[in-house]
PDB file of C-alpha atoms in Angstrom:
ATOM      1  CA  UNK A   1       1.634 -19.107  11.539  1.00  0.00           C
ATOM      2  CA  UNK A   2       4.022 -20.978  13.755  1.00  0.00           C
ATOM      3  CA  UNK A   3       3.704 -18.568  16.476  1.00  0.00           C
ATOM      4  CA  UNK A   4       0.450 -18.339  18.958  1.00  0.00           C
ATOM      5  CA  UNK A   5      -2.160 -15.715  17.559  1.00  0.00           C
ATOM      6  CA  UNK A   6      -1.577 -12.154  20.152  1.00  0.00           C
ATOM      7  CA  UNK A   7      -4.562 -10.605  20.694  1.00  0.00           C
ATOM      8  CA  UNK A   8      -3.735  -6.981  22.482  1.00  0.00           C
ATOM      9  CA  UNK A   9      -6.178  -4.679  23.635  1.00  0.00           C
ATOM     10  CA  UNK A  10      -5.371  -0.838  23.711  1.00  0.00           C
ATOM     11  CA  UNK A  11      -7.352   0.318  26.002  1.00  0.00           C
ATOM     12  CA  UNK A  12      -6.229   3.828  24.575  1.00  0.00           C
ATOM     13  CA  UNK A  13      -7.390   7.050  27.695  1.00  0.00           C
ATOM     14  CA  UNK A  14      -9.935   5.242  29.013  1.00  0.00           C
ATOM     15  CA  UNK A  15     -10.222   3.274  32.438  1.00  0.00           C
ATOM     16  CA  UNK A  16     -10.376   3.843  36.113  1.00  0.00           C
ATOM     17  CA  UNK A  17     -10.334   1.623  38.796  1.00  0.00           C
ATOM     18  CA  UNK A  18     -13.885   0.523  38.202  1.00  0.00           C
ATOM     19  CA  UNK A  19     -12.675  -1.207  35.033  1.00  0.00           C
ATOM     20  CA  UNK A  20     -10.332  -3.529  37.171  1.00  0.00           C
ATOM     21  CA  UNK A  21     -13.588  -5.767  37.244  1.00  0.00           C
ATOM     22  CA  UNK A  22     -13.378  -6.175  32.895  1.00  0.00           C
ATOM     23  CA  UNK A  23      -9.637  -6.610  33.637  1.00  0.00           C
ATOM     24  CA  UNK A  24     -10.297  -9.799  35.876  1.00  0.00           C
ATOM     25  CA  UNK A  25     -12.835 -10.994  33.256  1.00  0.00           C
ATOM     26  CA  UNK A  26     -10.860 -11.157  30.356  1.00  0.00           C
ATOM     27  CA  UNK A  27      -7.658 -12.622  32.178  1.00  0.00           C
ATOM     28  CA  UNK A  28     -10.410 -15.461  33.176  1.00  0.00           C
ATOM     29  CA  UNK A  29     -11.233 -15.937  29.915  1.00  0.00           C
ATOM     30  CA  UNK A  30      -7.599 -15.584  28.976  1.00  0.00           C
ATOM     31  CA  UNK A  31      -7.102 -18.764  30.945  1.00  0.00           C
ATOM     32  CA  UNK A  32      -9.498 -20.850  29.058  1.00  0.00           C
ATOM     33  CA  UNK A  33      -7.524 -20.144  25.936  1.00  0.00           C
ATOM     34  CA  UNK A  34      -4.236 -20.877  26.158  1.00  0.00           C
ATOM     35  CA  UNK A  35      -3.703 -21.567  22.442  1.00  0.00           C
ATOM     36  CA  UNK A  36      -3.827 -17.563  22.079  1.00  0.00           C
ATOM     37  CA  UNK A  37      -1.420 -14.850  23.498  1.00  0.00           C
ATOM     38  CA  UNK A  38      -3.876 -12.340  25.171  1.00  0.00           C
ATOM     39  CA  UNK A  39      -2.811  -9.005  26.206  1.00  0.00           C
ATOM     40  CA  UNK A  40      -3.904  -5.549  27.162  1.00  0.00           C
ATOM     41  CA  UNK A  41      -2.336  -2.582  27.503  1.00  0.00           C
ATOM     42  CA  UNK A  42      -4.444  -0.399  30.499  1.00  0.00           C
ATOM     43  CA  UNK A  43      -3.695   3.263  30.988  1.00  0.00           C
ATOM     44  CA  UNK A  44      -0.359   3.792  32.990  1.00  0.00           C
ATOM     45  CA  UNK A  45      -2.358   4.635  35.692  1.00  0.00           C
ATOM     46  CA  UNK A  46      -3.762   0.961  35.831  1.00  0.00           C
ATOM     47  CA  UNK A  47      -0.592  -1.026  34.758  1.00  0.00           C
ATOM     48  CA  UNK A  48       0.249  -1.957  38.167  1.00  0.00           C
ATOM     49  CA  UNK A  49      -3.420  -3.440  39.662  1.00  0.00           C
ATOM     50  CA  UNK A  50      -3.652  -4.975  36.607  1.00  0.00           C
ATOM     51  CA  UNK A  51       0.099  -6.515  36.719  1.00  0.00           C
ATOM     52  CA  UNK A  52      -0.664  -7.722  40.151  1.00  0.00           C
ATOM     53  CA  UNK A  53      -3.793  -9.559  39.688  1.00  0.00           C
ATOM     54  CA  UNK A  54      -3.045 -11.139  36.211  1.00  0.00           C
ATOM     55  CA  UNK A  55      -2.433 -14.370  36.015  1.00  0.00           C
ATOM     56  CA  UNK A  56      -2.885 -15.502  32.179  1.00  0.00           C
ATOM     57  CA  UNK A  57      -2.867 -12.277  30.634  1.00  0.00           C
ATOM     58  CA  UNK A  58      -0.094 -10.000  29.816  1.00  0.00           C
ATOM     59  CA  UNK A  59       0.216  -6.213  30.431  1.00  0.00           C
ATOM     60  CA  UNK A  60       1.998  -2.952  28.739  1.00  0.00           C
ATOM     61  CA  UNK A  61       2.137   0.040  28.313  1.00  0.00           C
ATOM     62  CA  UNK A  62       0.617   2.525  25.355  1.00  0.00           C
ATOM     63  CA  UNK A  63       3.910   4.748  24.679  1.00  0.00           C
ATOM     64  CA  UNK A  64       7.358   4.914  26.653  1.00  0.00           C
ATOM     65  CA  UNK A  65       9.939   8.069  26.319  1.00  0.00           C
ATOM     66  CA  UNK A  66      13.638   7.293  24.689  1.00  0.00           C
ATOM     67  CA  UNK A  67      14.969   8.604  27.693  1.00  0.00           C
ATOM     68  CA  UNK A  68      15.306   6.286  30.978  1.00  0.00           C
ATOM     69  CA  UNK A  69      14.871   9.337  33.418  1.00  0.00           C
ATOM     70  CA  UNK A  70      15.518  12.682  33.164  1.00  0.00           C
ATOM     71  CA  UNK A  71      13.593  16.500  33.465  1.00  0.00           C
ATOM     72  CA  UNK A  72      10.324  15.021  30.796  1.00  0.00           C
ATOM     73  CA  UNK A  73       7.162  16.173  32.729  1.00  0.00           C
ATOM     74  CA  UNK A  74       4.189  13.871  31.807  1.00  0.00           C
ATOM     75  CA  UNK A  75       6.529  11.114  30.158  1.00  0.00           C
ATOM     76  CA  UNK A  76       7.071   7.713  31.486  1.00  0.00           C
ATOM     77  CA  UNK A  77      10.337   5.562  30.653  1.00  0.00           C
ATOM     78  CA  UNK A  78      10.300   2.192  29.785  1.00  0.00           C
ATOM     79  CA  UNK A  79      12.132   1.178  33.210  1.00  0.00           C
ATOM     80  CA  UNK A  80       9.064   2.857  35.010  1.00  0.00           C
ATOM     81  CA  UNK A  81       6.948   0.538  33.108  1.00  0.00           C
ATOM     82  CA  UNK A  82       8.955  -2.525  33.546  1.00  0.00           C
ATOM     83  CA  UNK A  83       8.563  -2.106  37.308  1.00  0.00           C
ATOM     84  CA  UNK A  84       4.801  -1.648  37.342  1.00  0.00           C
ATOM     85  CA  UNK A  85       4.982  -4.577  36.048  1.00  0.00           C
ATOM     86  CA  UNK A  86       4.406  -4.282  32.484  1.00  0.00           C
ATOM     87  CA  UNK A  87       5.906  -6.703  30.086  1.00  0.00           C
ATOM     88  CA  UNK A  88       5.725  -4.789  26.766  1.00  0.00           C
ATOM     89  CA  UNK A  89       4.681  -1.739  25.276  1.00  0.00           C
ATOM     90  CA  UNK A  90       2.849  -0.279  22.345  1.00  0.00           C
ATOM     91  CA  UNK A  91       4.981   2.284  20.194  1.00  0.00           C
ATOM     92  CA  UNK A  92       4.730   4.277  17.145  1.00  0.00           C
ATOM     93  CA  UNK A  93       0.458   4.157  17.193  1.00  0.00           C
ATOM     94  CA  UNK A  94      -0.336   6.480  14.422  1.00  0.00           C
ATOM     95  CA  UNK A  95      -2.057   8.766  17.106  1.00  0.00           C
ATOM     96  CA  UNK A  96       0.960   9.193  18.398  1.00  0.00           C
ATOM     97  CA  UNK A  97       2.796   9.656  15.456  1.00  0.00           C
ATOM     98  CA  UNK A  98       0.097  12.278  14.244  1.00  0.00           C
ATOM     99  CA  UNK A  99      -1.110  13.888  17.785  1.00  0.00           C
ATOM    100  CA  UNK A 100       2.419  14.288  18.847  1.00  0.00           C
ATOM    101  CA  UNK A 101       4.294  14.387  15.389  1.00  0.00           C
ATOM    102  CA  UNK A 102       6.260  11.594  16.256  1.00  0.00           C
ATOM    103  CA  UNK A 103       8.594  10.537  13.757  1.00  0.00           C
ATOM    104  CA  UNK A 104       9.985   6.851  12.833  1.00  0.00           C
ATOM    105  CA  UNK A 105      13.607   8.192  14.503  1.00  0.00           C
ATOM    106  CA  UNK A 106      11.651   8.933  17.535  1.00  0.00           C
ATOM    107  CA  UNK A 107       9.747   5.381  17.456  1.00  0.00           C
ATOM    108  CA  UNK A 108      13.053   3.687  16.751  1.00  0.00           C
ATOM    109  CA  UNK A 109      14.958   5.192  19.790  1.00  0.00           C
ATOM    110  CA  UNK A 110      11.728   4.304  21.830  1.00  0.00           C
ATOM    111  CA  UNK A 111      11.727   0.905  21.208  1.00  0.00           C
ATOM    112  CA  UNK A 112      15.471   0.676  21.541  1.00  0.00           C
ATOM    113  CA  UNK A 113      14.994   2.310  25.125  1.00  0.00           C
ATOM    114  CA  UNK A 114      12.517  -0.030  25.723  1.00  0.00           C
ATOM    115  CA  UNK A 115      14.309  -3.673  25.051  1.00  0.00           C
ATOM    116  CA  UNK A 116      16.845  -2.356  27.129  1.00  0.00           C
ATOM    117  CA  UNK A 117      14.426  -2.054  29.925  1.00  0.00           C
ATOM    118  CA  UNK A 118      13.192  -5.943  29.144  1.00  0.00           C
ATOM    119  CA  UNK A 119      10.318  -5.441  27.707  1.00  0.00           C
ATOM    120  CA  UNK A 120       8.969  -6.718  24.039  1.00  0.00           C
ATOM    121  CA  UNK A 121       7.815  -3.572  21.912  1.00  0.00           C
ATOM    122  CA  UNK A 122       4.965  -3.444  19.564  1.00  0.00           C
ATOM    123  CA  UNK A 123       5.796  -1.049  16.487  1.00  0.00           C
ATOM    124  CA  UNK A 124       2.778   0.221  14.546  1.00  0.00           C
ATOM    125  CA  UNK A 125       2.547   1.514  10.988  1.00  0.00           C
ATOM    126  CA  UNK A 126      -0.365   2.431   8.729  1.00  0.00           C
ATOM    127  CA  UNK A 127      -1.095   4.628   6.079  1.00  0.00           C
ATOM    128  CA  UNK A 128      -3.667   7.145   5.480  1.00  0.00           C
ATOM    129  CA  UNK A 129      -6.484   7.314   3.477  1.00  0.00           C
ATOM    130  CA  UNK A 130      -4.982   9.919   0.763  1.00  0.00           C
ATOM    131  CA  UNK A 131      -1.592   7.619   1.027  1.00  0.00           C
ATOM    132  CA  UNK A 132      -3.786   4.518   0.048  1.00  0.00           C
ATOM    133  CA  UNK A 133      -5.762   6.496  -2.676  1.00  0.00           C
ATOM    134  CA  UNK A 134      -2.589   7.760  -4.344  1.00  0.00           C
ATOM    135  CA  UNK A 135      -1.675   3.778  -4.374  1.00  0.00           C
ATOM    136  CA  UNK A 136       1.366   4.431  -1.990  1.00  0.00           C
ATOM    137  CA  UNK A 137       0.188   2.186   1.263  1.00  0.00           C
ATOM    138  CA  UNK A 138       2.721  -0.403   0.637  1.00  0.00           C
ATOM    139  CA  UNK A 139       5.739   2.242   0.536  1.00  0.00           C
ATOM    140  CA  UNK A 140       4.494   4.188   3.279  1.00  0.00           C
ATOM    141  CA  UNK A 141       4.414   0.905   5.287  1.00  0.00           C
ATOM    142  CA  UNK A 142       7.910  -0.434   4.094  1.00  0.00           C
ATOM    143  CA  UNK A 143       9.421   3.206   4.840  1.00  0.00           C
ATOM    144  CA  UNK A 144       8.097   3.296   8.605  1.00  0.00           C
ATOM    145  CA  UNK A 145       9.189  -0.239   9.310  1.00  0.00           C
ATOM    146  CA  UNK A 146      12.644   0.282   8.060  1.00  0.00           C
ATOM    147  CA  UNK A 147      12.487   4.266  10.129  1.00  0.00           C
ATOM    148  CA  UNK A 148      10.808   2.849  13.236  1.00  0.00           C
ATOM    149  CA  UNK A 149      12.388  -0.547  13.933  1.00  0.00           C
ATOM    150  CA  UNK A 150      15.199  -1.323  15.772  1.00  0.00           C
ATOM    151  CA  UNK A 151      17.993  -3.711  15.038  1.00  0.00           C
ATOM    152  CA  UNK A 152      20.758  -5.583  16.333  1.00  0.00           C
ATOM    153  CA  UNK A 153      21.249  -9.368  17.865  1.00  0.00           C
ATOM    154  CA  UNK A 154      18.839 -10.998  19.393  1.00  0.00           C
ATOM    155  CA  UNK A 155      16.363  -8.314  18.127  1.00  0.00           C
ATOM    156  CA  UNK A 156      13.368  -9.618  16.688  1.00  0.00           C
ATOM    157  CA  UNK A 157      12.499 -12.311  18.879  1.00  0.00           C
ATOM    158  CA  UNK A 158      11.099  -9.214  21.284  1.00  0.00           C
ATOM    159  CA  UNK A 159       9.426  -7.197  18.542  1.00  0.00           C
ATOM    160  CA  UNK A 160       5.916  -7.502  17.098  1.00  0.00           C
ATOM    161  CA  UNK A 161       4.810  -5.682  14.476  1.00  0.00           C
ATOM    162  CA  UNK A 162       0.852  -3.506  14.479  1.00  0.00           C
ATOM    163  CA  UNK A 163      -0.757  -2.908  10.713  1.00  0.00           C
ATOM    164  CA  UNK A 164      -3.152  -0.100  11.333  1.00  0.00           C
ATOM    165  CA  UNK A 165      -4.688   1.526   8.535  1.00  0.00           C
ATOM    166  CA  UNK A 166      -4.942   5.170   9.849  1.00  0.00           C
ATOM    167  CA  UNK A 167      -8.332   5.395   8.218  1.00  0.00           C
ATOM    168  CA  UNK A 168      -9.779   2.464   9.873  1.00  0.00           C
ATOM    169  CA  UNK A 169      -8.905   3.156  13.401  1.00  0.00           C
ATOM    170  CA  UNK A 170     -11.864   3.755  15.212  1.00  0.00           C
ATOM    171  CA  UNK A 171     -14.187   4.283  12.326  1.00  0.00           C
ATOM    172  CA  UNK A 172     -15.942   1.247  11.616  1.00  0.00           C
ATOM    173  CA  UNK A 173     -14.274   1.193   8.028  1.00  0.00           C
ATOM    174  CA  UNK A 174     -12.273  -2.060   7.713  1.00  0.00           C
ATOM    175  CA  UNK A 175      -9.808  -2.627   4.101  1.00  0.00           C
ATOM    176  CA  UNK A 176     -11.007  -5.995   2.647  1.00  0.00           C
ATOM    177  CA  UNK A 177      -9.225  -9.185   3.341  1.00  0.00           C
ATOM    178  CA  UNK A 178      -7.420  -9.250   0.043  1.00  0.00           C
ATOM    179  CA  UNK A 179      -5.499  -6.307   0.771  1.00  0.00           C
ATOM    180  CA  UNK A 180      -5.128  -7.044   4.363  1.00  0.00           C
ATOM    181  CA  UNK A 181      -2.874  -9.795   3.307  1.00  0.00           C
ATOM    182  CA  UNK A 182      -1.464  -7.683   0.664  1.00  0.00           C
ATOM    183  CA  UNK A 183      -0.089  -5.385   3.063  1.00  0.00           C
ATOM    184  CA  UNK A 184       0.886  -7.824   5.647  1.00  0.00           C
ATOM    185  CA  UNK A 185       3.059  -9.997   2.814  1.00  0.00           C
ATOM    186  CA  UNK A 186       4.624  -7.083   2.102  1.00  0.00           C
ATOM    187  CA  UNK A 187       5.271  -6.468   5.697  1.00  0.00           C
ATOM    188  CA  UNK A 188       6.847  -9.890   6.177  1.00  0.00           C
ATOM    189  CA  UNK A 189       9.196  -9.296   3.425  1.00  0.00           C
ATOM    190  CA  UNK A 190      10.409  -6.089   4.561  1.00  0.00           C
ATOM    191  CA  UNK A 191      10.774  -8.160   7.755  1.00  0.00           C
ATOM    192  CA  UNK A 192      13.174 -10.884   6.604  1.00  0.00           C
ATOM    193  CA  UNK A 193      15.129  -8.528   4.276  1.00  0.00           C
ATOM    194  CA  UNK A 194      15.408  -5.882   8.061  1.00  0.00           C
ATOM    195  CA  UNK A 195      16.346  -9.180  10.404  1.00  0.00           C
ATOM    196  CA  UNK A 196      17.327 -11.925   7.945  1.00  0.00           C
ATOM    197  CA  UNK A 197      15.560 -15.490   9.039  1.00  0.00           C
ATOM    198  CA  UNK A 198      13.973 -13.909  11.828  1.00  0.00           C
ATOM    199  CA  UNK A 199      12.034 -11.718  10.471  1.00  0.00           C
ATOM    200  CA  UNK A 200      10.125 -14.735   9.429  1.00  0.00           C
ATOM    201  CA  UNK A 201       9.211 -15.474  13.202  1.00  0.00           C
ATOM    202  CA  UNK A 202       7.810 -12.289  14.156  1.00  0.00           C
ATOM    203  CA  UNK A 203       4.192 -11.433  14.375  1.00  0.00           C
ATOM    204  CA  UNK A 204       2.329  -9.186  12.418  1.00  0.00           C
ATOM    205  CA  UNK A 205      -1.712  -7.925  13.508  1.00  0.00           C
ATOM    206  CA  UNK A 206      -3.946  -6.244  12.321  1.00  0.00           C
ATOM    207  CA  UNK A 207      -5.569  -2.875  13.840  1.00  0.00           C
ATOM    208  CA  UNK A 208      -8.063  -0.924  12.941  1.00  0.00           C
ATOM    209  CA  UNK A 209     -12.023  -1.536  13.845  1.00  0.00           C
ATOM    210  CA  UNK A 210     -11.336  -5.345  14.536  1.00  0.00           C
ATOM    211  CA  UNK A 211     -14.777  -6.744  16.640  1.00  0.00           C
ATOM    212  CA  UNK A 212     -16.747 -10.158  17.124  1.00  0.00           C
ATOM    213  CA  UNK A 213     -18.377  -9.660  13.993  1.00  0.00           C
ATOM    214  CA  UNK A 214     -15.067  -9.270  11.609  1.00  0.00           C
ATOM    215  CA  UNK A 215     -12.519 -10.944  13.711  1.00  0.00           C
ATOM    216  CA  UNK A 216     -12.306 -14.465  12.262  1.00  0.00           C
ATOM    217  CA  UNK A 217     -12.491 -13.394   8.718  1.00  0.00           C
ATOM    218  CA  UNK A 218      -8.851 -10.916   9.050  1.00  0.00           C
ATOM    219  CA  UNK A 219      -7.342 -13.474  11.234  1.00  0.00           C
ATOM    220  CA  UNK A 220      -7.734 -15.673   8.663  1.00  0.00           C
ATOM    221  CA  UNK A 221      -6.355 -13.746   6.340  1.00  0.00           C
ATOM    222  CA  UNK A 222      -2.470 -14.071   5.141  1.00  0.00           C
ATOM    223  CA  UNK A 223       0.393 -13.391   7.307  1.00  0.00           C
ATOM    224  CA  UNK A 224      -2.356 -12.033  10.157  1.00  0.00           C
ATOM    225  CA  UNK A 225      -1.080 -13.073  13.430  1.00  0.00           C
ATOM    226  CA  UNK A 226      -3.419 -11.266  15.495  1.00  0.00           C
ATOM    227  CA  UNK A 227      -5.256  -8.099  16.349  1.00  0.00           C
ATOM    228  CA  UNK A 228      -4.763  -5.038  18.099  1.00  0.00           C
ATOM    229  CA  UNK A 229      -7.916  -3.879  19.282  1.00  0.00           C
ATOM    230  CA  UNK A 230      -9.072  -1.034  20.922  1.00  0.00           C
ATOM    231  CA  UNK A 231     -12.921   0.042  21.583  1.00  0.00           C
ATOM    232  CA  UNK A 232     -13.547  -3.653  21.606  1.00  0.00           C
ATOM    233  CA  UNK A 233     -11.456  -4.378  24.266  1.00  0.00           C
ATOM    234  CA  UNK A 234     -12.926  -2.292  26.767  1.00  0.00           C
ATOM    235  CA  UNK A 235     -15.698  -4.501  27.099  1.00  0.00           C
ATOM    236  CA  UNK A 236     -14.602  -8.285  28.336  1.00  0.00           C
ATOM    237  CA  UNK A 237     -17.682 -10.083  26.244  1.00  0.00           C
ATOM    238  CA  UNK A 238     -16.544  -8.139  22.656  1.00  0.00           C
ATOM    239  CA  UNK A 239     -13.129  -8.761  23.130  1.00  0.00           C
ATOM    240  CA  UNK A 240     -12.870 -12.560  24.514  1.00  0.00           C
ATOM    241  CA  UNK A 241     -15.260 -12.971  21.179  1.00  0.00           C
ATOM    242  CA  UNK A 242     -12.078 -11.404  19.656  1.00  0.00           C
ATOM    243  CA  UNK A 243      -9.954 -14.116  21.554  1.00  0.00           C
ATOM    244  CA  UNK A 244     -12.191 -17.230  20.582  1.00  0.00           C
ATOM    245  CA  UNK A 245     -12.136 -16.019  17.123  1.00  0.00           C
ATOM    246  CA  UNK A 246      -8.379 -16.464  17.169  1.00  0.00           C
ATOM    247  CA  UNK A 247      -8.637 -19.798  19.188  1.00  0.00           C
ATOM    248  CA  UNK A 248     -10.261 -21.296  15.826  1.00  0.00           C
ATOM    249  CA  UNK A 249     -12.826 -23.708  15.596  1.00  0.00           C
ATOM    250  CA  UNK A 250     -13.594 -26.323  18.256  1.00  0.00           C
ATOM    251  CA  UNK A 251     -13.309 -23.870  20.906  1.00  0.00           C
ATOM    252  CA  UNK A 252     -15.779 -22.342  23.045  1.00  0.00           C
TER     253      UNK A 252
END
C-alpha cells in the first residue's frame, strides 16, 4: 500500500476524564511510530482534552449530523467538531446505521456536511451475517459504498473507507484472511470505478474484533490498509500492540 497503515480507535460510549491518562499513552506510543497513522476517535465529550494534548495522534469524532446548526437536540455538526479540534470523523458505523436506521442517503449527506467543515470522513460498510450466508456480502458492500459516499473534485483524497463485518463487531468472530481480501478487492474496485484513479489512493481497514493476537495476520492481508478498532483501543497496551503490528517487522 503506498499510503501509511491508519490505525483508528473507536472508543465507541465509553470514557471519562479518567481515561485522558490511556489517551496520553497511546499518543506516546504514537510518537515512536511514525511509519503508521494512529488515531482515535474519544466520545464528543473528550474530543477537546484530547485535541489539546495530542501531539502525534489524531482525533475525531464517532457520528456528525448533515445539518451545520439548526433545532437537532442531542446532535453535533461537523463544524462543532472541527472546532474541538477534531480532524475527522467516523460515519455510517453499522450501529448507527442499525440503532438509528440510518440509511446510505443519510451517511452520504453526512460526510458531505462534514468535508465542508474540513475534516476527512471515515465511511463504514459491512454486511450481516444472513447477507454473507445468502452469498450477497460483496453486493451489499458495493451498494453502500456507491449509497454512502460522496463525490465530487478533490474528493477522495479526504475519505477513508471502514470494512466491518456486522457479525464480527464486538464478538470475537473474525472472517478468515482469504475473504478479508476478497471483500476489500472488491472494495477497491468499486473505488476506482466511484473516483476514477483516485480511488486507487484511498485506504481501506478492516473492523471488526481486530486485537494483538490477530492484528498482523489481516493487515497483511490484500488491500488492508489498517484497522478500526474498538474494545482494543480502550486499553493503550492492546492497542499500541495493534500499532506495532502495523509498523511491521523491525520495530519495537
Amino acid at each position: 500500500m503506498a499510503n501509511r497503515p491508519f490505525i483508528v480507535g473507536n472508543w465507541k460510549m465509553n470514557g471519562t476524564r479518567a481515561m485522558l491518562a490511556e489517551a496520553r499513552a497511546i499518543d506516546r506510543g504514537a510518537a515512536r511510530h511514525p511509519g503508521v497513522r494512529v488515531a482515535v476517535a474519544p466520545p464528543f465529550t473528550l474530543i477537546q482534552s484530547l485535541a489539546e494534548n495530542a501531539e502525534a495522534m489524531a482525533i475525531g469524532g464517532q457520528d456528525c449530523h448533515a445539518a451545520a446548526s439548526g433545532a437537532f437536540t442531542g446532535d453535533v455538526s461537523a463544524a462543532m467538531l472541527a472546532d474541538a479540534g477534531a480532524t475527522y470523523t467516523i460515519l455510517g458505523h453499522s450501529e448507527r446505521r442499525a440503532m438509528h436506521a440510518e440509511t446510505d442517503a443519510q451517511v452520504r449527506a453526512k460526510a458531505e456536511a462534514a468535508l465542508a467543515a474540513g475534516l476527512e470522513v471515515i465511511v463504514c460498510v459491512g454486511e450481516t451475517e444472513a447477507q454473507r450466508d445468502a452469498g450477497q456480502a460483496e453486493a451489499v458492500v458495493c451498494a453502500q459504498l456507491d449509497g454512502s459516499l460522496p463525490v465530487g473534485e478533490g474528493v477522495a483524497a479526504r475519505v477513508t473507507v471502514a470494512y466491518e463485518p456486522v457479525w464480527a463487531i464486538g464478538t470475537g468472530r473474525v472472517p478468515s484472511v482469504g475473504d478479508v481480501g476478497a471483500i476489500h478487492r472488491a472494495i477497491r474496485a468499486r473505488l476506482e470505478t466511484i473516483y476514477g484513479p483516485d480511488g486507487a489512493g484511498i485506504s481501506i481497514l478492516y473492523g471488526g474484533s481486530v486485537n494483538a493476537g490477530n492484528a498482523a495476520e489481516l493487515l497483511a492481508a490484500d488491500e488492508v490498509g489498517g484497522a478500526l478498532v474498538g474494545g482494543a483501543s480502550l486499553q493503550a497496551e492492546s492497542f499500541l500492540a495493534i500499532v506495532l503490528a502495523a509498523a511491521g517487522p523491525g520495530e519495537e
